[in-house]
Amino acid sequence: MFHRLLLAAGLAVALASPARAASPDEIAALRAEFESKFQSLQADYEARLKALESRVQTAEIKADNAQQDAAANAGPPPVSSSAFNPDISLILQGAYIDRAGGERPISGFLPADEHAHGERGFTLDHTEVVISANVDPYSRALVNLALADDEVEVEEAWFQTLRLGHGLTVKGGRFRSGIGYQNERHPHAWDFADNSLMYSALFGEALKQDGLQLRWLAPTELFLELGAEVAKGQFFPGSDGGADKNGAGAWAAFAHVGGDVGVAHSWRAGLSYLRASPREREGFLDDINDFEALTAFSGRSSAWLADFVWKWAPDGNPRQRNFIFAAEYFDRDEDGDLLCRDDSAAGGACLGLTDRYASAQSGGYAQAIYQFMPRWRTGLRYDRLDGGSVDFGTNGAFFEAVDFDPSRWSLMTDYSPSEFSRFRLQFARDKSFEGDPDNQVILQYILSIGAHGAHKF
């Protein structure tokens, strides 16, 4: 009974007294407890977020792998049935030519062909049959056959890859080399009825290669293309003898860069190098007895080529009016031995001696083509070669020294009723043969039948 009275008295005293204030130590302890629990909670959420991010990243990797596996296991892209029907075209290119007859080689230069007899009068000139198609989604093939009277020549027969990626393309077979500007253009795409003196001296018509070509197109806004070729080397300035071996008898490299200036102007410039190793490359030269001496050159032939092209079309539309300026320059060195076969019994001067031959020659051309109204164009071209220095060694006793720089002016106008036909009239003042300048007139037609690929820039 006494304890109950004591407890009631205590409670009454406790309830009747005011609440006691917390001490600083208790507040510090409470703050420490709160910060500890907060940090623990924060660490827990961070761990859960990291785990979630890890699962998302893993899922993305699995999705990418699945996509790559699907692409790798997938078959080639579908090819339409029409892709296996080759494009076939026929180019008829005939002419009437009025010029001096007989042999007219470019004076001071070893001939690209054994004889330099140009046709005159009515001629079928150059007829081409072109067949091309995609082989499959990975490659393309083309054959170009040139017909001339009773002869058929394989001008080109190549395949080209389509899906190497990274801007790379490989071409194999027989093809026109990528050096220079004019070289890849076939005669029906020339702006004049005949070739420039520069290409006639360097290659006869154009440099063809039996081999492989690798091109790389840079993934840049500015056009940049690099290329390299290895080939058998049987075509001039090479020879069949030089090509009769394992490995490459000729190689070439080229670089092209270009771009647009506004919408009306575009340009391209290039630099190329060619090296060939001819052996017993035959050619005829007039000796001091005015006799055609048969020579055979063995050694090294190397040439640098530089080219530049500028095109203008108002508002970027070339159909009404356009202007094209093109120029090329070459520098060629040849060093080796020259055999002048003994033809003294037939009246020639040569005695069958073989001695050193060295030459350093250059030259080029510049031309301008103006389409002044739809379907009508006119053009002017100037060719000039530098005879440079030529050393025949002891065989120099059988040949007269030539101090002559061949040149030629050409003026043409052509009319194209459609994109499949063109008629051209050309006049030229030719001074490529020393001592006998010639006025030449060419009336030419070019007709195209069938599908034909677009020409290069």
CSV table of C-alpha atoms in Angstrom, one decimal:
chain,number,residue,atom,x,y,z
A,1,MET,CA,0.0,0.0,0.0
A,2,PHE,CA,2.9,2.3,0.8
A,3,HIS,CA,4.6,1.5,-2.6
A,4,ARG,CA,1.5,2.3,-4.5
A,5,LEU,CA,1.2,5.7,-2.7
A,6,LEU,CA,4.9,6.4,-3.5
A,7,LEU,CA,4.6,5.5,-7.3
A,8,ALA,CA,1.5,7.7,-7.7
A,9,ALA,CA,3.3,10.6,-6.0
A,10,GLY,CA,6.3,10.2,-8.4
A,11,LEU,CA,4.1,10.2,-11.5
A,12,ALA,CA,2.3,13.3,-10.3
A,13,VAL,CA,5.6,15.0,-9.8
A,14,ALA,CA,6.9,13.9,-13.2
A,15,LEU,CA,3.7,15.0,-15.1
A,16,ALA,CA,3.6,18.2,-13.3
A,17,SER,CA,7.3,19.2,-14.2
A,18,PRO,CA,8.3,20.7,-17.7
A,19,ALA,CA,10.1,18.6,-20.6
A,20,ARG,CA,13.9,18.4,-20.3
A,21,ALA,CA,16.0,19.9,-23.1
A,22,ALA,CA,18.4,17.5,-25.2
A,23,SER,CA,22.1,17.9,-24.5
A,24,PRO,CA,24.7,18.8,-27.3
A,25,ASP,CA,26.1,15.3,-27.0
A,26,GLU,CA,22.8,13.7,-27.7
A,27,ILE,CA,22.3,16.0,-30.8
A,28,ALA,CA,25.7,15.1,-32.1
A,29,ALA,CA,25.0,11.4,-31.6
A,30,LEU,CA,21.7,11.8,-33.4
A,31,ARG,CA,23.3,13.6,-36.4
A,32,ALA,CA,26.0,11.0,-36.6
A,33,GLU,CA,23.4,8.3,-36.7
A,34,PHE,CA,21.5,10.1,-39.4
A,35,GLU,CA,24.6,10.6,-41.6
A,36,SER,CA,25.6,7.0,-41.2
A,37,LYS,CA,22.1,5.7,-42.3
A,38,PHE,CA,22.1,8.2,-45.2
A,39,GLN,CA,25.5,7.2,-46.5
A,40,SER,CA,24.5,3.5,-46.3
A,41,LEU,CA,21.3,4.2,-48.2
A,42,GLN,CA,23.2,6.2,-50.9
A,43,ALA,CA,25.8,3.4,-51.3
A,44,ASP,CA,22.9,0.9,-51.7
A,45,TYR,CA,21.3,2.9,-54.5
A,46,GLU,CA,24.6,3.5,-56.3
A,47,ALA,CA,25.3,-0.3,-56.3
A,48,ARG,CA,21.8,-1.0,-57.7
A,49,LEU,CA,22.3,1.6,-60.4
A,50,LYS,CA,25.7,0.1,-61.4
A,51,ALA,CA,24.1,-3.3,-61.6
A,52,LEU,CA,21.3,-2.0,-63.8
A,53,GLU,CA,23.8,-0.2,-66.2
A,54,SER,CA,25.9,-3.4,-66.4
A,55,ARG,CA,22.8,-5.4,-67.5
A,56,VAL,CA,21.9,-2.8,-70.1
A,57,GLN,CA,25.4,-2.8,-71.6
A,58,THR,CA,25.4,-6.6,-71.7
A,59,ALA,CA,22.1,-6.6,-73.5
A,60,GLU,CA,23.4,-4.1,-76.1
A,61,ILE,CA,26.5,-6.1,-76.7
A,62,LYS,CA,24.4,-9.3,-77.2
A,63,ALA,CA,22.2,-7.4,-79.6
A,64,ASP,CA,25.2,-6.2,-81.7
A,65,ASN,CA,26.7,-9.6,-81.8
A,66,ALA,CA,23.4,-11.1,-82.9
A,67,GLN,CA,23.1,-8.5,-85.7
A,68,GLN,CA,26.6,-9.2,-86.9
A,69,ASP,CA,26.0,-13.0,-86.8
A,70,ALA,CA,22.8,-12.4,-88.8
A,71,ALA,CA,24.7,-10.3,-91.4
A,72,ALA,CA,27.5,-12.9,-91.6
A,73,ASN,CA,25.1,-15.8,-92.0
A,74,ALA,CA,22.9,-14.0,-94.5
A,75,GLY,CA,23.2,-14.7,-98.2
A,76,PRO,CA,24.2,-12.1,-100.8
A,77,PRO,CA,21.8,-9.3,-101.5
A,78,PRO,CA,19.1,-10.2,-104.0
A,79,VAL,CA,20.0,-9.6,-107.6
A,80,SER,CA,17.4,-8.7,-110.2
A,81,SER,CA,17.1,-11.1,-113.1
A,82,SER,CA,17.9,-8.2,-115.6
A,83,ALA,CA,21.3,-7.8,-114.0
A,84,PHE,CA,22.5,-11.0,-115.8
A,85,ASN,CA,21.6,-9.5,-119.2
A,86,PRO,CA,24.8,-7.7,-120.4
A,87,ASP,CA,24.8,-4.3,-121.9
A,88,ILE,CA,25.9,-4.5,-125.5
A,89,SER,CA,26.8,-1.5,-127.6
A,90,LEU,CA,28.3,-0.9,-131.0
A,91,ILE,CA,30.3,2.2,-131.9
A,92,LEU,CA,30.7,3.1,-135.5
A,93,GLN,CA,33.5,5.6,-136.1
A,94,GLY,CA,34.4,6.3,-139.7
A,95,ALA,CA,36.0,9.3,-141.5
A,96,TYR,CA,37.2,10.9,-144.7
A,97,ILE,CA,40.8,12.1,-144.2
A,98,ASP,CA,42.7,14.4,-146.5
A,99,ARG,CA,46.4,14.5,-145.6
A,100,ALA,CA,49.8,13.7,-147.0
A,101,GLY,CA,50.5,10.0,-147.7
A,102,GLY,CA,53.5,7.8,-146.9
A,103,GLU,CA,55.4,7.3,-143.7
A,104,ARG,CA,55.2,10.3,-141.4
A,105,PRO,CA,56.7,9.4,-138.0
A,106,ILE,CA,57.1,12.1,-135.3
A,107,SER,CA,60.6,13.4,-136.0
A,108,GLY,CA,63.2,12.9,-133.3
A,109,PHE,CA,61.2,10.3,-131.4
A,110,LEU,CA,61.4,6.5,-131.5
A,111,PRO,CA,58.2,5.3,-133.1
A,112,ALA,CA,55.5,3.7,-130.9
A,113,ASP,CA,54.6,1.4,-133.8
A,114,GLU,CA,56.9,-0.3,-136.3
A,115,HIS,CA,55.5,1.9,-139.1
A,116,ALA,CA,53.9,5.3,-139.0
A,117,HIS,CA,51.7,5.1,-142.0
A,118,GLY,CA,48.5,7.0,-141.5
A,119,GLU,CA,45.3,6.2,-143.3
A,120,ARG,CA,43.7,8.7,-145.7
A,121,GLY,CA,40.7,8.9,-147.9
A,122,PHE,CA,37.6,7.1,-146.7
A,123,THR,CA,38.2,4.8,-143.8
A,124,LEU,CA,36.2,2.8,-141.2
A,125,ASP,CA,38.8,4.0,-138.7
A,126,HIS,CA,37.8,2.6,-135.4
A,127,THR,CA,34.7,0.4,-134.7
A,128,GLU,CA,34.1,-1.0,-131.2
A,129,VAL,CA,31.9,-3.6,-129.7
A,130,VAL,CA,31.4,-3.3,-125.9
A,131,ILE,CA,29.8,-6.0,-123.7
A,132,SER,CA,29.5,-5.3,-119.9
A,133,ALA,CA,27.5,-6.6,-117.0
A,134,ASN,CA,27.6,-7.2,-113.2
A,135,VAL,CA,28.9,-10.8,-112.7
A,136,ASP,CA,27.3,-10.9,-109.2
A,137,PRO,CA,27.0,-8.4,-106.3
A,138,TYR,CA,30.7,-8.6,-105.9
A,139,SER,CA,32.2,-7.9,-109.3
A,140,ARG,CA,31.7,-6.4,-112.7
A,141,ALA,CA,33.2,-7.4,-116.1
A,142,LEU,CA,33.6,-5.7,-119.5
A,143,VAL,CA,35.0,-6.6,-122.9
A,144,ASN,CA,35.8,-4.0,-125.6
A,145,LEU,CA,36.7,-5.3,-129.1
A,146,ALA,CA,38.1,-3.0,-131.7
A,147,LEU,CA,37.4,-3.9,-135.3
A,148,ALA,CA,39.6,-2.6,-138.1
A,149,ASP,CA,39.2,-4.2,-141.6
A,150,ASP,CA,40.1,-7.8,-141.2
A,151,GLU,CA,41.5,-7.5,-137.7
A,152,VAL,CA,39.9,-7.8,-134.3
A,153,GLU,CA,41.8,-6.5,-131.3
A,154,VAL,CA,40.9,-7.0,-127.6
A,155,GLU,CA,41.2,-3.4,-126.3
A,156,GLU,CA,40.0,-4.2,-122.9
A,157,ALA,CA,38.8,-7.4,-121.0
A,158,TRP,CA,38.6,-6.9,-117.3
A,159,PHE,CA,36.8,-7.6,-114.1
A,160,GLN,CA,36.3,-5.0,-111.3
A,161,THR,CA,35.4,-5.6,-107.7
A,162,LEU,CA,32.3,-3.8,-106.3
A,163,ARG,CA,32.2,-4.6,-102.5
A,164,LEU,CA,35.7,-4.4,-101.1
A,165,GLY,CA,34.7,-1.5,-99.0
A,166,HIS,CA,36.9,1.3,-97.5
A,167,GLY,CA,37.1,3.0,-100.9
A,168,LEU,CA,39.1,0.2,-102.4
A,169,THR,CA,38.7,-1.2,-105.9
A,170,VAL,CA,40.7,-3.9,-107.8
A,171,LYS,CA,40.6,-4.3,-111.5
A,172,GLY,CA,42.3,-7.2,-113.3
A,173,GLY,CA,42.8,-8.3,-116.9
A,174,ARG,CA,43.5,-6.0,-119.8
A,175,PHE,CA,42.6,-2.4,-119.2
A,176,ARG,CA,43.5,1.2,-120.1
A,177,SER,CA,45.9,2.5,-117.5
A,178,GLY,CA,44.6,5.1,-115.1
A,179,ILE,CA,47.6,7.4,-115.7
A,180,GLY,CA,47.1,10.9,-117.1
A,181,TYR,CA,43.7,12.3,-118.2
A,182,GLN,CA,43.2,11.2,-121.8
A,183,ASN,CA,44.5,7.7,-121.5
A,184,GLU,CA,41.3,6.0,-120.2
A,185,ARG,CA,39.1,7.7,-122.9
A,186,HIS,CA,38.4,5.6,-126.0
A,187,PRO,CA,38.7,7.2,-129.4
A,188,HIS,CA,34.9,7.8,-129.7
A,189,ALA,CA,35.1,10.0,-126.6
A,190,TRP,CA,37.9,12.1,-127.7
A,191,ASP,CA,37.2,15.8,-128.3
A,192,PHE,CA,39.2,15.7,-131.6
A,193,ALA,CA,39.2,13.3,-134.5
A,194,ASP,CA,42.8,12.2,-133.7
A,195,ASN,CA,45.0,11.8,-130.7
A,196,SER,CA,47.4,14.4,-129.3
A,197,LEU,CA,51.0,14.2,-130.3
A,198,MET,CA,51.9,13.6,-126.7
A,199,TYR,CA,50.0,10.3,-126.5
A,200,SER,CA,51.1,9.3,-130.0
A,201,ALA,CA,54.8,9.7,-129.0
A,202,LEU,CA,54.3,8.1,-125.6
A,203,PHE,CA,52.0,5.1,-126.3
A,204,GLY,CA,50.9,5.2,-130.0
A,205,GLU,CA,47.2,5.6,-128.9
A,206,ALA,CA,46.9,4.8,-125.2
A,207,LEU,CA,48.7,2.7,-122.6
A,208,LYS,CA,47.1,-0.7,-122.1
A,209,GLN,CA,48.0,-3.0,-119.3
A,210,ASP,CA,47.7,-6.7,-118.8
A,211,GLY,CA,47.8,-7.0,-115.0
A,212,LEU,CA,46.2,-5.7,-111.8
A,213,GLN,CA,45.1,-2.2,-110.8
A,214,LEU,CA,44.3,-1.1,-107.2
A,215,ARG,CA,42.5,2.2,-106.6
A,216,TRP,CA,41.6,3.9,-103.3
A,217,LEU,CA,39.1,6.7,-103.1
A,218,ALA,CA,39.5,8.8,-99.9
A,219,PRO,CA,36.3,9.3,-97.8
A,220,THR,CA,36.7,13.1,-98.0
A,221,GLU,CA,34.6,15.9,-99.4
A,222,LEU,CA,37.6,16.8,-101.7
A,223,PHE,CA,38.0,14.2,-104.4
A,224,LEU,CA,41.2,12.3,-103.8
A,225,GLU,CA,42.1,9.1,-105.7
A,226,LEU,CA,45.3,7.0,-105.5
A,227,GLY,CA,46.1,4.1,-107.7
A,228,ALA,CA,48.9,1.6,-108.6
A,229,GLU,CA,49.3,-0.9,-111.4
A,230,VAL,CA,51.6,-3.9,-112.1
A,231,ALA,CA,51.5,-5.4,-115.5
A,232,LYS,CA,53.1,-7.6,-118.1
A,233,GLY,CA,54.5,-4.7,-120.0
A,234,GLN,CA,54.2,-5.9,-123.6
A,235,PHE,CA,52.7,-2.7,-124.9
A,236,PHE,CA,54.7,0.4,-125.9
A,237,PRO,CA,56.9,1.7,-124.3
A,238,GLY,CA,57.4,-1.9,-123.2
A,239,SER,CA,57.8,-4.8,-125.6
A,240,ASP,CA,57.0,-8.5,-126.0
A,241,GLY,CA,60.6,-9.4,-125.2
A,242,GLY,CA,60.6,-7.4,-122.0
A,243,ALA,CA,57.3,-8.9,-121.0
A,244,ASP,CA,58.5,-12.5,-121.5
A,245,LYS,CA,59.4,-13.2,-117.9
A,246,ASN,CA,57.8,-14.0,-114.5
A,247,GLY,CA,56.8,-10.9,-112.6
A,248,ALA,CA,56.0,-7.5,-113.8
A,249,GLY,CA,57.5,-5.8,-116.9
A,250,ALA,CA,55.9,-2.5,-116.2
A,251,TRP,CA,54.3,-0.6,-113.2
A,252,ALA,CA,52.6,2.7,-112.8
A,253,ALA,CA,51.2,4.9,-110.0
A,254,PHE,CA,48.9,7.9,-110.1
A,255,ALA,CA,47.1,10.4,-107.9
A,256,HIS,CA,44.1,12.6,-108.8
A,257,VAL,CA,42.6,15.4,-106.8
A,258,GLY,CA,39.7,17.6,-107.6
A,259,GLY,CA,36.5,19.3,-106.5
A,260,ASP,CA,33.8,21.9,-107.2
A,261,VAL,CA,34.0,25.7,-107.0
A,262,GLY,CA,30.5,26.8,-106.6
A,263,VAL,CA,27.8,25.2,-108.7
A,264,ALA,CA,29.3,26.2,-112.1
A,265,HIS,CA,32.9,25.1,-111.9
A,266,SER,CA,34.8,21.9,-111.3
A,267,TRP,CA,38.4,20.8,-111.7
A,268,ARG,CA,40.8,17.9,-111.4
A,269,ALA,CA,44.6,17.6,-111.4
A,270,GLY,CA,46.8,14.6,-111.5
A,271,LEU,CA,50.3,13.3,-111.3
A,272,SER,CA,51.4,9.9,-112.7
A,273,TYR,CA,54.5,7.8,-113.2
A,274,LEU,CA,55.2,4.9,-115.5
A,275,ARG,CA,58.2,2.6,-115.7
A,276,ALA,CA,58.7,-0.1,-118.3
A,277,SER,CA,61.6,-2.5,-119.2
A,278,PRO,CA,61.5,-3.1,-123.0
A,279,ARG,CA,63.8,-5.6,-124.6
A,280,GLU,CA,64.5,-5.7,-128.3
A,281,ARG,CA,61.6,-3.2,-128.9
A,282,GLU,CA,61.6,-2.7,-132.7
A,283,GLY,CA,61.1,0.5,-134.6
A,284,PHE,CA,62.1,2.0,-138.0
A,285,LEU,CA,64.2,5.1,-138.3
A,286,ASP,CA,65.4,6.8,-141.5
A,287,ASP,CA,69.2,6.6,-141.7
A,288,ILE,CA,71.6,8.9,-143.6
A,289,ASN,CA,70.9,7.0,-146.8
A,290,ASP,CA,67.2,7.8,-146.5
A,291,PHE,CA,66.7,4.1,-145.8
A,292,GLU,CA,64.3,2.7,-143.2
A,293,ALA,CA,66.6,1.1,-140.7
A,294,LEU,CA,65.2,-1.5,-138.3
A,295,THR,CA,66.3,-0.8,-134.7
A,296,ALA,CA,65.8,-2.7,-131.5
A,297,PHE,CA,65.9,-1.0,-128.1
A,298,SER,CA,66.5,-2.7,-124.8
A,299,GLY,CA,66.7,-0.9,-121.4
A,300,ARG,CA,64.5,1.3,-119.2
A,301,SER,CA,61.8,3.7,-120.1
A,302,SER,CA,60.3,6.0,-117.4
A,303,ALA,CA,57.9,8.9,-117.7
A,304,TRP,CA,56.2,11.5,-115.5
A,305,LEU,CA,52.8,12.8,-116.5
A,306,ALA,CA,50.9,15.8,-115.1
A,307,ASP,CA,47.3,16.7,-116.1
A,308,PHE,CA,44.8,19.4,-115.3
A,309,VAL,CA,41.1,19.8,-116.3
A,310,TRP,CA,38.7,22.6,-115.6
A,311,LYS,CA,35.0,22.6,-116.5
A,312,TRP,CA,32.4,25.3,-116.5
A,313,ALA,CA,28.7,25.0,-116.9
A,314,PRO,CA,26.3,27.9,-116.0
A,315,ASP,CA,24.2,27.0,-113.0
A,316,GLY,CA,25.7,23.5,-113.2
A,317,ASN,CA,23.7,22.7,-116.3
A,318,PRO,CA,26.0,21.6,-119.2
A,319,ARG,CA,23.2,21.0,-121.7
A,320,GLN,CA,22.9,24.6,-122.9
A,321,ARG,CA,26.5,25.8,-122.7
A,322,ASN,CA,29.7,24.5,-121.2
A,323,PHE,CA,33.4,25.0,-121.5
A,324,ILE,CA,36.2,22.5,-120.9
A,325,PHE,CA,39.9,23.2,-120.7
A,326,ALA,CA,42.4,20.3,-120.5
A,327,ALA,CA,46.2,20.2,-120.6
A,328,GLU,CA,48.8,17.5,-120.0
A,329,TYR,CA,52.6,17.5,-119.9
A,330,PHE,CA,55.1,14.6,-119.9
A,331,ASP,CA,58.8,14.1,-119.2
A,332,ARG,CA,60.3,10.8,-120.4
A,333,ASP,CA,63.8,9.3,-120.1
A,334,GLU,CA,65.0,6.2,-121.9
A,335,ASP,CA,68.3,4.6,-121.3
A,336,GLY,CA,69.7,1.3,-122.6
A,337,ASP,CA,71.2,-0.2,-125.8
A,338,LEU,CA,70.1,0.2,-129.4
A,339,LEU,CA,70.8,-2.3,-132.1
A,340,CYS,CA,70.7,-1.0,-135.7
A,341,ARG,CA,70.4,-4.1,-137.8
A,342,ASP,CA,72.8,-4.6,-140.7
A,343,ASP,CA,71.0,-3.5,-143.9
A,344,SER,CA,74.1,-2.4,-145.9
A,345,ALA,CA,73.4,-5.0,-148.5
A,346,ALA,CA,70.0,-3.4,-149.2
A,347,GLY,CA,71.4,0.1,-149.4
A,348,GLY,CA,71.1,1.0,-145.7
A,349,ALA,CA,73.8,2.6,-143.6
A,350,CYS,CA,73.6,0.5,-140.4
A,351,LEU,CA,76.2,-2.2,-139.9
A,352,GLY,CA,74.5,-4.2,-137.1
A,353,LEU,CA,76.1,-2.4,-134.2
A,354,THR,CA,74.7,-2.3,-130.6
A,355,ASP,CA,75.6,0.7,-128.5
A,356,ARG,CA,74.2,2.9,-125.8
A,357,TYR,CA,71.0,4.9,-126.4
A,358,ALA,CA,69.8,7.6,-124.1
A,359,SER,CA,67.1,10.2,-124.5
A,360,ALA,CA,65.4,12.9,-122.4
A,361,GLN,CA,62.3,14.3,-124.1
A,362,SER,CA,59.2,16.1,-123.0
A,363,GLY,CA,56.1,17.8,-124.4
A,364,GLY,CA,52.4,18.2,-124.0
A,365,TYR,CA,49.2,19.8,-125.3
A,366,ALA,CA,46.5,22.2,-124.3
A,367,GLN,CA,42.9,22.3,-125.6
A,368,ALA,CA,39.7,24.2,-125.1
A,369,ILE,CA,36.2,23.0,-126.0
A,370,TYR,CA,33.3,25.3,-126.0
A,371,GLN,CA,29.6,24.3,-126.5
A,372,PHE,CA,28.1,27.6,-127.5
A,373,MET,CA,24.6,26.3,-128.0
A,374,PRO,CA,22.8,23.0,-127.6
A,375,ARG,CA,24.4,20.2,-129.8
A,376,TRP,CA,27.1,22.5,-131.2
A,377,ARG,CA,30.7,22.6,-130.0
A,378,THR,CA,34.0,24.1,-131.3
A,379,GLY,CA,37.5,23.4,-130.0
A,380,LEU,CA,41.1,24.4,-130.4
A,381,ARG,CA,44.1,22.3,-129.5
A,382,TYR,CA,47.9,23.0,-129.6
A,383,ASP,CA,50.5,20.2,-129.4
A,384,ARG,CA,54.2,20.7,-128.9
A,385,LEU,CA,56.9,18.2,-128.2
A,386,ASP,CA,60.5,19.0,-127.1
A,387,GLY,CA,63.0,16.8,-129.0
A,388,GLY,CA,65.4,17.2,-126.0
A,389,SER,CA,68.6,15.3,-126.1
A,390,VAL,CA,69.1,12.0,-127.9
A,391,ASP,CA,72.4,10.0,-127.8
A,392,PHE,CA,72.8,7.2,-130.3
A,393,GLY,CA,76.3,6.3,-129.3
A,394,THR,CA,78.3,4.9,-132.2
A,395,ASN,CA,75.1,4.4,-134.1
A,396,GLY,CA,74.9,8.2,-134.3
A,397,ALA,CA,77.1,7.9,-137.4
A,398,PHE,CA,74.2,6.4,-139.3
A,399,PHE,CA,71.6,8.9,-138.4
A,400,GLU,CA,71.4,12.6,-138.9
A,401,ALA,CA,71.1,14.8,-135.8
A,402,VAL,CA,67.6,16.1,-135.3
A,403,ASP,CA,67.1,19.6,-133.8
A,404,PHE,CA,63.4,19.9,-134.2
A,405,ASP,CA,60.4,20.4,-132.0
A,406,PRO,CA,57.2,18.9,-133.5
A,407,SER,CA,54.0,20.9,-133.2
A,408,ARG,CA,50.5,21.0,-134.5
A,409,TRP,CA,47.4,23.3,-134.3
A,410,SER,CA,44.0,21.7,-134.6
A,411,LEU,CA,40.6,23.4,-135.0
A,412,MET,CA,37.3,21.4,-134.9
A,413,THR,CA,33.6,21.9,-134.8
A,414,ASP,CA,31.1,19.1,-134.2
A,415,TYR,CA,27.3,18.7,-134.2
A,416,SER,CA,25.5,16.0,-132.1
A,417,PRO,CA,21.9,15.5,-133.1
A,418,SER,CA,21.5,13.3,-130.0
A,419,GLU,CA,23.6,11.7,-127.4
A,420,PHE,CA,24.1,8.7,-129.7
A,421,SER,CA,25.5,10.5,-132.8
A,422,ARG,CA,28.1,13.1,-133.6
A,423,PHE,CA,29.5,14.6,-136.8
A,424,ARG,CA,32.8,16.5,-136.8
A,425,LEU,CA,34.8,18.6,-139.1
A,426,GLN,CA,38.5,19.2,-138.2
A,427,PHE,CA,41.3,21.1,-139.7
A,428,ALA,CA,44.9,20.8,-138.6
A,429,ARG,CA,48.2,22.4,-139.4
A,430,ASP,CA,50.7,19.5,-138.7
A,431,LYS,CA,54.4,20.2,-138.2
A,432,SER,CA,55.3,16.9,-136.6
A,433,PHE,CA,57.3,15.6,-139.5
A,434,GLU,CA,60.5,17.7,-140.0
A,435,GLY,CA,60.7,19.6,-143.3
A,436,ASP,CA,57.2,18.7,-144.5
A,437,PRO,CA,54.3,20.5,-142.8
A,438,ASP,CA,50.9,19.3,-143.8
A,439,ASN,CA,47.4,20.7,-143.9
A,440,GLN,CA,44.9,18.0,-142.8
A,441,VAL,CA,41.1,17.9,-143.1
A,442,ILE,CA,39.1,15.2,-141.4
A,443,LEU,CA,35.3,14.7,-141.7
A,444,GLN,CA,34.2,12.2,-139.1
A,445,TYR,CA,31.1,10.4,-137.9
A,446,ILE,CA,30.5,8.6,-134.5
A,447,LEU,CA,27.4,6.6,-134.0
A,448,SER,CA,26.5,4.6,-130.9
A,449,ILE,CA,24.0,1.7,-130.9
A,450,GLY,CA,22.9,0.1,-127.7
A,451,ALA,CA,23.5,0.7,-124.0
A,452,HIS,CA,26.8,2.3,-123.2
A,453,GLY,CA,28.3,3.3,-119.9
A,454,ALA,CA,28.9,6.9,-118.9
A,455,HIS,CA,32.3,8.4,-119.7
A,456,LYS,CA,34.8,9.6,-117.1
A,457,PHE,CA,35.1,13.2,-115.9
